[in-house]
Amino acid sequence: DGGITQSPKYLFRKEGQNVTLSCEQNLNHDAMYWYRQDPGQGLRLIYYSQIVNDFQKGDIAEGYSVSREKKESFPLTVTSAQKNPTAFYLCASSTGVGSYNEQFFGPGTRLTVL
Amino acid sequence: GQNIDQPTEMTATEGAIVQINCTYQTSGFNGLFWYQQHAGEAPTFLSYNVLDGLEEKGRFSSFLSRSKGYSYLLLKELQMKDSASYLCAVRDLWDYKLSFGAGTTVTVRA
């Protein structure tokens, strides 16, 4: 089945450790996105990528890094520089960035930093 | 940038109708999306409006007025499974990024 997978669903880390969240899609989509969701707030864009080997900062990129070496994969690293990393992280993809292109979301990873 | 407002919570009875409003201010508009999100799950696409008017899709309809910066999502014949958060998102004309409202939590009661 086509879709977006994120792993793991729940992740616990100690403060000061870097952690990488996985996002894979087999929809043949060009564009991929990472969002962060906190209680009472809308989804906020961390990074997005329109094409392989290219990515752009979103609204809250500080303390995060990404790579886009393959079309189907867009991993997100939460670094120790991120001051408040505990959140629900959602990965999404779309056929492209422009025009009518709905974003399809993965199931999310809930990260808790202890 | 975008500024998107929607009510925090709404409650309705099974079988009733609920209308979720969304207002936005934007420097460049290129479409408005509605998503449904059940607790702890991924948002799923409901509707897309880019021109003024009403788009109907089964029990769900979405309306857009670009001149007023206003949209609503209408949920008819409410079912218990419709209890969820409903997210309004506006796409920017210049960079195509989506900006999301905080979401409206709808609770359907028997």
mmCIF file of C-alpha atoms in Angstrom:
data_model
loop_
_atom_site.group_PDB
_atom_site.id
_atom_site.type_symbol
_atom_site.label_atom_id
_atom_site.label_comp_id
_atom_site.label_asym_id
_atom_site.label_seq_id
_atom_site.Cartn_x
_atom_site.Cartn_y
_atom_site.Cartn_z
ATOM 1 C CA ASP A 1 0.000 0.000 0.000
ATOM 2 C CA GLY A 2 1.189 3.527 -0.732
ATOM 3 C CA GLY A 3 1.680 5.870 2.148
ATOM 4 C CA ILE A 4 3.957 7.610 4.586
ATOM 5 C CA THR A 5 5.592 5.817 7.490
ATOM 6 C CA GLN A 6 7.192 7.362 10.525
ATOM 7 C CA SER A 7 9.108 5.474 13.128
ATOM 8 C CA PRO A 8 9.071 5.026 15.985
ATOM 9 C CA LYS A 9 5.600 6.104 17.163
ATOM 10 C CA TYR A 10 6.913 6.962 20.633
ATOM 11 C CA LEU A 11 10.455 8.023 21.419
ATOM 12 C CA PHE A 12 12.095 8.895 24.709
ATOM 13 C CA ARG A 13 15.462 10.589 25.001
ATOM 14 C CA LYS A 14 17.549 12.159 27.671
ATOM 15 C CA GLU A 15 18.157 15.868 27.619
ATOM 16 C CA GLY A 16 21.270 16.780 25.642
ATOM 17 C CA GLN A 17 21.069 13.867 23.206
ATOM 18 C CA ASN A 18 20.499 14.223 19.494
ATOM 19 C CA VAL A 19 17.723 12.070 18.052
ATOM 20 C CA THR A 20 16.731 11.279 14.466
ATOM 21 C CA LEU A 21 13.121 10.752 13.411
ATOM 22 C CA SER A 22 12.480 8.651 10.346
ATOM 23 C CA CYS A 23 10.067 9.501 7.522
ATOM 24 C CA GLU A 24 9.632 7.348 4.424
ATOM 25 C CA GLN A 25 7.094 7.637 1.598
ATOM 26 C CA ASN A 26 6.374 5.374 -1.368
ATOM 27 C CA LEU A 27 3.948 7.775 -3.064
ATOM 28 C CA ASN A 28 6.588 9.035 -5.489
ATOM 29 C CA HIS A 29 6.041 12.544 -4.138
ATOM 30 C CA ASP A 30 8.608 15.238 -4.834
ATOM 31 C CA ALA A 31 7.898 17.440 -1.829
ATOM 32 C CA MET A 32 8.256 16.472 1.822
ATOM 33 C CA TYR A 33 7.673 18.418 5.027
ATOM 34 C CA TRP A 34 8.266 18.244 8.768
ATOM 35 C CA TYR A 35 5.846 19.828 11.229
ATOM 36 C CA ARG A 36 5.742 20.096 14.960
ATOM 37 C CA GLN A 37 2.450 20.053 16.873
ATOM 38 C CA ASP A 38 2.072 21.281 20.443
ATOM 39 C CA PRO A 39 -1.134 21.303 22.525
ATOM 40 C CA GLY A 40 -3.341 24.279 21.689
ATOM 41 C CA GLN A 41 -1.208 25.313 18.749
ATOM 42 C CA GLY A 42 -1.416 24.772 15.035
ATOM 43 C CA LEU A 43 1.086 22.709 13.103
ATOM 44 C CA ARG A 44 4.306 24.639 12.659
ATOM 45 C CA LEU A 45 6.627 24.024 9.724
ATOM 46 C CA ILE A 46 10.183 23.003 10.631
ATOM 47 C CA TYR A 47 11.756 22.159 7.251
ATOM 48 C CA TYR A 48 10.559 21.292 3.790
ATOM 49 C CA SER A 49 12.091 19.861 0.654
ATOM 50 C CA GLN A 50 10.843 20.330 -2.883
ATOM 51 C CA ILE A 51 13.313 17.967 -4.513
ATOM 52 C CA VAL A 52 16.136 15.575 -3.698
ATOM 53 C CA ASN A 53 19.289 17.205 -2.319
ATOM 54 C CA ASP A 54 17.456 20.452 -1.609
ATOM 55 C CA PHE A 55 15.626 21.671 1.484
ATOM 56 C CA GLN A 56 14.456 24.951 2.992
ATOM 57 C CA LYS A 57 13.988 26.199 6.532
ATOM 58 C CA GLY A 58 10.454 26.580 7.748
ATOM 59 C CA ASP A 59 9.219 28.853 10.520
ATOM 60 C CA ILE A 60 10.911 27.095 13.445
ATOM 61 C CA ALA A 61 14.085 25.463 12.062
ATOM 62 C CA GLU A 62 16.405 26.359 14.932
ATOM 63 C CA GLY A 63 17.706 23.273 16.709
ATOM 64 C CA TYR A 64 16.709 20.921 13.883
ATOM 65 C CA SER A 65 18.474 19.524 10.826
ATOM 66 C CA VAL A 66 17.346 17.452 7.850
ATOM 67 C CA SER A 67 18.710 15.683 4.792
ATOM 68 C CA ARG A 68 17.121 14.624 1.514
ATOM 69 C CA GLU A 69 19.500 12.165 -0.136
ATOM 70 C CA LYS A 70 16.699 10.012 -1.548
ATOM 71 C CA LYS A 71 13.299 10.960 -2.919
ATOM 72 C CA GLU A 72 11.470 8.637 -0.526
ATOM 73 C CA SER A 73 13.271 9.607 2.683
ATOM 74 C CA PHE A 74 13.398 12.834 4.714
ATOM 75 C CA PRO A 75 14.843 12.221 8.204
ATOM 76 C CA LEU A 76 14.697 14.914 10.873
ATOM 77 C CA THR A 77 17.358 15.281 13.561
ATOM 78 C CA VAL A 78 16.385 17.014 16.768
ATOM 79 C CA THR A 79 19.617 18.370 18.203
ATOM 80 C CA SER A 80 20.533 19.276 21.755
ATOM 81 C CA ALA A 81 20.254 22.925 20.688
ATOM 82 C CA GLN A 82 16.475 22.625 20.472
ATOM 83 C CA LYS A 83 15.314 24.142 23.759
ATOM 84 C CA ASN A 84 11.923 22.468 24.032
ATOM 85 C CA PRO A 85 11.953 19.310 21.894
ATOM 86 C CA THR A 86 9.086 17.415 23.536
ATOM 87 C CA ALA A 87 6.276 17.458 20.954
ATOM 88 C CA PHE A 88 4.335 15.484 18.358
ATOM 89 C CA TYR A 89 6.239 15.466 15.045
ATOM 90 C CA LEU A 90 4.428 14.983 11.763
ATOM 91 C CA CYS A 91 5.947 14.286 8.384
ATOM 92 C CA ALA A 92 4.002 15.005 5.201
ATOM 93 C CA SER A 93 4.477 14.766 1.451
ATOM 94 C CA SER A 94 2.822 16.109 -1.688
ATOM 95 C CA THR A 95 3.249 15.721 -5.417
ATOM 96 C CA GLY A 96 4.747 19.187 -5.554
ATOM 97 C CA VAL A 97 4.842 22.471 -3.768
ATOM 98 C CA GLY A 98 2.764 24.550 -6.166
ATOM 99 C CA SER A 99 -0.799 24.510 -7.407
ATOM 100 C CA TYR A 100 -3.370 22.186 -5.900
ATOM 101 C CA ASN A 101 -1.353 19.660 -3.985
ATOM 102 C CA GLU A 102 -2.831 18.317 -0.794
ATOM 103 C CA GLN A 103 -0.339 17.140 1.761
ATOM 104 C CA PHE A 104 -0.549 13.572 3.006
ATOM 105 C CA PHE A 105 0.559 13.034 6.582
ATOM 106 C CA GLY A 106 2.340 10.197 8.305
ATOM 107 C CA PRO A 107 1.132 8.793 11.665
ATOM 108 C CA GLY A 108 3.521 10.969 13.658
ATOM 109 C CA THR A 109 6.227 10.430 16.266
ATOM 110 C CA ARG A 110 5.681 11.583 19.818
ATOM 111 C CA LEU A 111 9.047 12.624 21.225
ATOM 112 C CA THR A 112 9.510 13.016 24.952
ATOM 113 C CA VAL A 113 12.760 14.384 26.317
ATOM 114 C CA LEU A 114 13.336 13.489 29.942
ATOM 115 C CA GLY B 1 2.805 35.609 6.653
ATOM 116 C CA GLN B 2 -0.562 34.271 7.716
ATOM 117 C CA ASN B 3 -2.793 34.849 10.719
ATOM 118 C CA ILE B 4 -5.458 32.168 11.060
ATOM 119 C CA ASP B 5 -8.224 32.068 13.650
ATOM 120 C CA GLN B 6 -10.739 29.372 14.436
ATOM 121 C CA PRO B 7 -12.739 28.568 17.578
ATOM 122 C CA THR B 8 -11.069 26.312 20.103
ATOM 123 C CA GLU B 9 -13.969 24.007 20.894
ATOM 124 C CA MET B 10 -17.491 23.184 19.751
ATOM 125 C CA THR B 11 -20.017 20.670 21.015
ATOM 126 C CA ALA B 12 -23.000 19.281 19.128
ATOM 127 C CA THR B 13 -25.506 16.460 19.284
ATOM 128 C CA GLU B 14 -25.445 13.356 17.111
ATOM 129 C CA GLY B 15 -27.458 13.968 13.942
ATOM 130 C CA ALA B 16 -27.128 17.747 14.164
ATOM 131 C CA ILE B 17 -25.163 20.239 12.022
ATOM 132 C CA VAL B 18 -22.062 22.121 13.097
ATOM 133 C CA GLN B 19 -20.322 24.987 11.315
ATOM 134 C CA ILE B 20 -16.655 25.678 12.023
ATOM 135 C CA ASN B 21 -15.501 29.141 11.011
ATOM 136 C CA CYS B 22 -12.012 30.117 9.969
ATOM 137 C CA THR B 23 -10.789 33.643 9.337
ATOM 138 C CA TYR B 24 -7.427 34.495 7.914
ATOM 139 C CA GLN B 25 -5.204 37.419 7.044
ATOM 140 C CA THR B 26 -2.587 36.837 4.413
ATOM 141 C CA SER B 27 -0.157 38.701 2.214
ATOM 142 C CA GLY B 28 -0.890 36.296 -0.634
ATOM 143 C CA PHE B 29 -3.592 33.630 -0.850
ATOM 144 C CA ASN B 30 -3.313 30.423 -2.849
ATOM 145 C CA GLY B 31 -5.943 28.101 -1.428
ATOM 146 C CA LEU B 32 -7.472 26.942 1.829
ATOM 147 C CA PHE B 33 -7.504 23.391 3.146
ATOM 148 C CA TRP B 34 -9.509 21.652 5.850
ATOM 149 C CA TYR B 35 -8.101 18.607 7.616
ATOM 150 C CA GLN B 36 -9.578 16.279 10.223
ATOM 151 C CA GLN B 37 -7.360 14.977 12.999
ATOM 152 C CA HIS B 38 -8.346 12.393 15.587
ATOM 153 C CA ALA B 39 -6.416 12.510 18.837
ATOM 154 C CA GLY B 40 -2.879 11.175 18.455
ATOM 155 C CA GLU B 41 -3.292 10.488 14.761
ATOM 156 C CA ALA B 42 -2.301 12.061 11.471
ATOM 157 C CA PRO B 43 -4.409 14.819 9.906
ATOM 158 C CA THR B 44 -6.450 13.623 6.928
ATOM 159 C CA PHE B 45 -7.518 15.831 4.038
ATOM 160 C CA LEU B 46 -11.163 16.899 3.890
ATOM 161 C CA SER B 47 -11.501 19.736 1.397
ATOM 162 C CA TYR B 48 -9.800 22.393 -0.680
ATOM 163 C CA ASN B 49 -11.117 25.800 -1.781
ATOM 164 C CA VAL B 50 -9.326 28.276 -3.989
ATOM 165 C CA LEU B 51 -12.305 30.043 -5.599
ATOM 166 C CA ASP B 52 -15.238 31.659 -3.812
ATOM 167 C CA GLY B 53 -18.202 29.454 -3.143
ATOM 168 C CA LEU B 54 -19.299 26.180 -1.668
ATOM 169 C CA GLU B 55 -17.680 22.797 -2.226
ATOM 170 C CA GLU B 56 -19.804 19.845 -1.168
ATOM 171 C CA LYS B 57 -18.485 16.395 -0.476
ATOM 172 C CA GLY B 58 -20.981 14.060 1.137
ATOM 173 C CA ARG B 59 -21.784 15.146 4.683
ATOM 174 C CA PHE B 60 -19.013 17.747 4.626
ATOM 175 C CA SER B 61 -19.102 21.087 2.820
ATOM 176 C CA SER B 62 -16.603 23.933 2.766
ATOM 177 C CA PHE B 63 -17.187 27.564 1.853
ATOM 178 C CA LEU B 64 -14.740 30.303 0.935
ATOM 179 C CA SER B 65 -14.995 34.074 0.609
ATOM 180 C CA ARG B 66 -11.637 35.489 -0.433
ATOM 181 C CA SER B 67 -12.737 39.115 -0.127
ATOM 182 C CA LYS B 68 -13.718 38.526 3.513
ATOM 183 C CA GLY B 69 -10.804 36.225 4.375
ATOM 184 C CA TYR B 70 -13.342 33.702 5.619
ATOM 185 C CA SER B 71 -14.087 30.027 5.297
ATOM 186 C CA TYR B 72 -16.318 27.565 7.063
ATOM 187 C CA LEU B 73 -16.539 23.806 7.260
ATOM 188 C CA LEU B 74 -20.059 22.424 7.603
ATOM 189 C CA LEU B 75 -20.554 18.989 9.086
ATOM 190 C CA LYS B 76 -24.032 17.558 8.584
ATOM 191 C CA GLU B 77 -25.764 14.536 10.141
ATOM 192 C CA LEU B 78 -23.106 14.390 12.814
ATOM 193 C CA GLN B 79 -21.863 10.987 13.903
ATOM 194 C CA MET B 80 -19.895 10.042 16.988
ATOM 195 C CA LYS B 81 -16.866 9.307 14.802
ATOM 196 C CA ASP B 82 -16.838 12.975 13.746
ATOM 197 C CA SER B 83 -15.491 13.873 17.189
ATOM 198 C CA ALA B 84 -12.049 15.193 16.260
ATOM 199 C CA SER B 85 -10.001 18.310 15.754
ATOM 200 C CA TYR B 86 -10.580 20.218 12.506
ATOM 201 C CA LEU B 87 -7.653 22.182 11.120
ATOM 202 C CA CYS B 88 -7.903 25.136 8.778
ATOM 203 C CA ALA B 89 -4.775 25.750 6.674
ATOM 204 C CA VAL B 90 -3.996 28.534 4.219
ATOM 205 C CA ARG B 91 -1.429 28.236 1.447
ATOM 206 C CA ASP B 92 0.796 31.192 0.720
ATOM 207 C CA LEU B 93 0.847 32.524 -2.828
ATOM 208 C CA TRP B 94 4.586 33.184 -2.897
ATOM 209 C CA ASP B 95 6.204 30.141 -1.304
ATOM 210 C CA TYR B 96 3.261 27.692 -1.274
ATOM 211 C CA LYS B 97 3.812 26.877 2.389
ATOM 212 C CA LEU B 98 0.798 25.931 4.502
ATOM 213 C CA SER B 99 0.001 27.862 7.666
ATOM 214 C CA PHE B 100 -2.316 26.092 10.086
ATOM 215 C CA GLY B 101 -4.815 27.386 12.586
ATOM 216 C CA ALA B 102 -4.730 25.926 16.093
ATOM 217 C CA GLY B 103 -7.636 23.613 15.291
ATOM 218 C CA THR B 104 -11.222 23.322 16.500
ATOM 219 C CA THR B 105 -12.050 20.359 18.715
ATOM 220 C CA VAL B 106 -15.549 19.109 17.957
ATOM 221 C CA THR B 107 -17.242 16.846 20.475
ATOM 222 C CA VAL B 108 -20.315 14.958 19.336
ATOM 223 C CA ARG B 109 -22.667 13.844 22.126
ATOM 224 C CA ALA B 110 -25.349 11.202 21.957
#
